[in-house]
Amino acid sequence: MKIGCPKEIKPQEFRVGVTPNAANEAVMHGHAVLVETGAGVGSGFTDEDYIAAGATIAGSAAEVFAAADMIVKVKEPQAAERKMLREGQILFTYLHLAPDPEQTADLLASGATCIAYETVTDAAGGLPLLAPMSEVAGKLAPQVGAWTLQKANGGRGVLLGGVPGVGPAQVVVIGGGVVGTNAARVAAGMGAEVTVLDRSLPRMRYLDDVFGGQFRTRYASAANTADLVAQADMVIGAVLIPGAAAPKLVSRAQLSTMKPGAAIVDVAIDQGGCFETSKATTHEDPIYEVDGIMHYCVANMPGAVARTSTIALGNATMPFLLALADKGWRKACEDDPHLLEGLNVHAGKLTSYPVGKALGIDVLSPSLALKA
Ligand SMILES: NC(=O)c1ccc[n+]([C@@H]2O[C@H](COP(=O)([O-])OP(=O)(O)OC[C@H]3O[C@@H](n4cnc5c(N)ncnc54)[C@H](O)[C@@H]3O)[C@@H](O)[C@H]2O)c1
């Protein structure tokens, strides 16, 4: 199969869909890999790295789209890229179609077979191609929160780990899933006193078993949340209710109970955020203040560490990429029901029930699409 990897064109996107390592494995499986010149630069990979891995460099995205049987990207295809997709071509990338009728219409019109990273599942009920980005954002959260807490940035001027004779900062993490666990581990590692709030008892049991010595758990009742938020130097928002907007768990009125200059890092901002006062920000202008509380609400946190994020995403996508290339999409999806969950569009038909429901479009069942 000819695998094509264009350079990402969405503003502020520095990741790349195929790493040199993934290109190398694909070549070892007998496939050809065509990478647009400069595609890896934002993640620290040169054209020479790809050539050394056995890939070929193309001068333009148009060349990649024209030649490839399968396009592998990071972000959803932009309008100009969607025009270059064609019938029978495979597109493997993040799509997020439910809130995006224009993209959905273009993908349906293209006749391509589109597999979305974010809906591929695993045997444990997780989302294996989303988890690496949650791990990255979770580990970044205390790091950016520590920076936000610095006096010159408007923060309280508190060092997370304290020093001998001066106590550590209090960090509260709301939501103990992938983001929350990684955030709590890093904050505890930096020496902060950390409490994780969650509503899932099985999850808290797991956290307590595995990390009991490093941080505490508390049930996320409204009263516990209010108490802990009032004592915190940093609050990290990490809740998720799959398929729904994030619940607002801290109101504007509660900010007045917090310590002046405390930091809020709302990682759940990509689902609307779990603080009433959250609004999405960018890496260029990441923080703002409301009622004396500093807010960090960057919606694409992994972009700050594009190299780590690209490699983490590449590790997670590689087995699926190889299965699609080795077997073709039909056999790969037949053999792996978790990959089939990723099938969102095929030959002009929508094949994702949640997207169909969100956009009011008829859906062809993915298992029927396999036979179409
Ligand atoms: N900003 C970014 O760059 C970025 C990057 C990655 C992920 N995210 C977002 O971070 C959020 C968390 O993702 P995740 O992968 O950790 O999800 P997850 O499903 O692994 O974890 C969510 C946790 O929230 C808990 N929860 C749900 N409702 C709650 C409530 N009312 N109170 C307390 N806990 C509650 C769940 O029990 C679960 O443990 C998501 O919105 C995700 O989209 C943002």
Coordinates of N, CA and C in Angstrom, one line a residue, residues 176-178 181 185 200-212 215 217:
G176 N -10.4 11.8 38.3 CA -9.2 10.9 38.5 C -9.1 9.9 37.4
G177 N -9.4 10.3 36.1 CA -9.2 9.5 35.0 C -7.8 9.6 34.5
V178 N -7.6 9.5 33.1 CA -6.3 9.5 32.5 C -5.6 10.8 32.8
T181 N -5.1 11.3 36.8 CA -4.1 10.5 37.4 C -2.7 11.0 37.1
R185 N 0.1 12.5 39.7 CA 1.4 11.9 39.9 C 2.5 12.9 39.8
S200 N -16.4 8.1 40.9 CA -16.4 6.7 40.6 C -15.7 6.0 41.7
L201 N -16.4 5.2 42.5 CA -15.7 4.4 43.6 C -14.7 3.4 43.1
P202 N -15.0 2.6 42.0 CA -14.0 1.7 41.5 C -12.7 2.5 41.1
R203 N -12.9 3.6 40.5 CA -11.7 4.4 40.1 C -10.9 4.8 41.3
M204 N -11.6 5.3 42.4 CA -10.9 5.8 43.5 C -10.2 4.6 44.3
R205 N -10.9 3.4 44.2 CA -10.3 2.2 44.8 C -9.0 1.9 44.1
Y206 N -9.0 2.0 42.8 CA -7.8 1.7 42.0 C -6.7 2.7 42.3
L207 N -7.1 4.0 42.4 CA -6.1 5.1 42.7 C -5.5 4.9 44.0
D208 N -6.3 4.5 45.0 CA -5.9 4.3 46.3 C -4.9 3.1 46.4
D209 N -5.3 2.0 45.7 CA -4.4 0.8 45.8 C -3.0 1.2 45.2
V210 N -3.1 1.9 44.0 CA -1.8 2.0 43.3 C -1.0 3.2 43.8
F211 N -1.7 4.3 44.1 CA -1.0 5.6 44.4 C -1.2 6.1 45.9
G212 N -1.7 5.2 46.7 CA -2.1 5.6 48.1 C -1.1 6.4 48.8
F215 N -0.8 10.3 46.8 CA -1.9 11.3 46.9 C -3.2 10.7 47.5
T217 N -7.5 10.4 47.9 CA -8.7 10.6 47.1 C -9.9 11.0 48.0

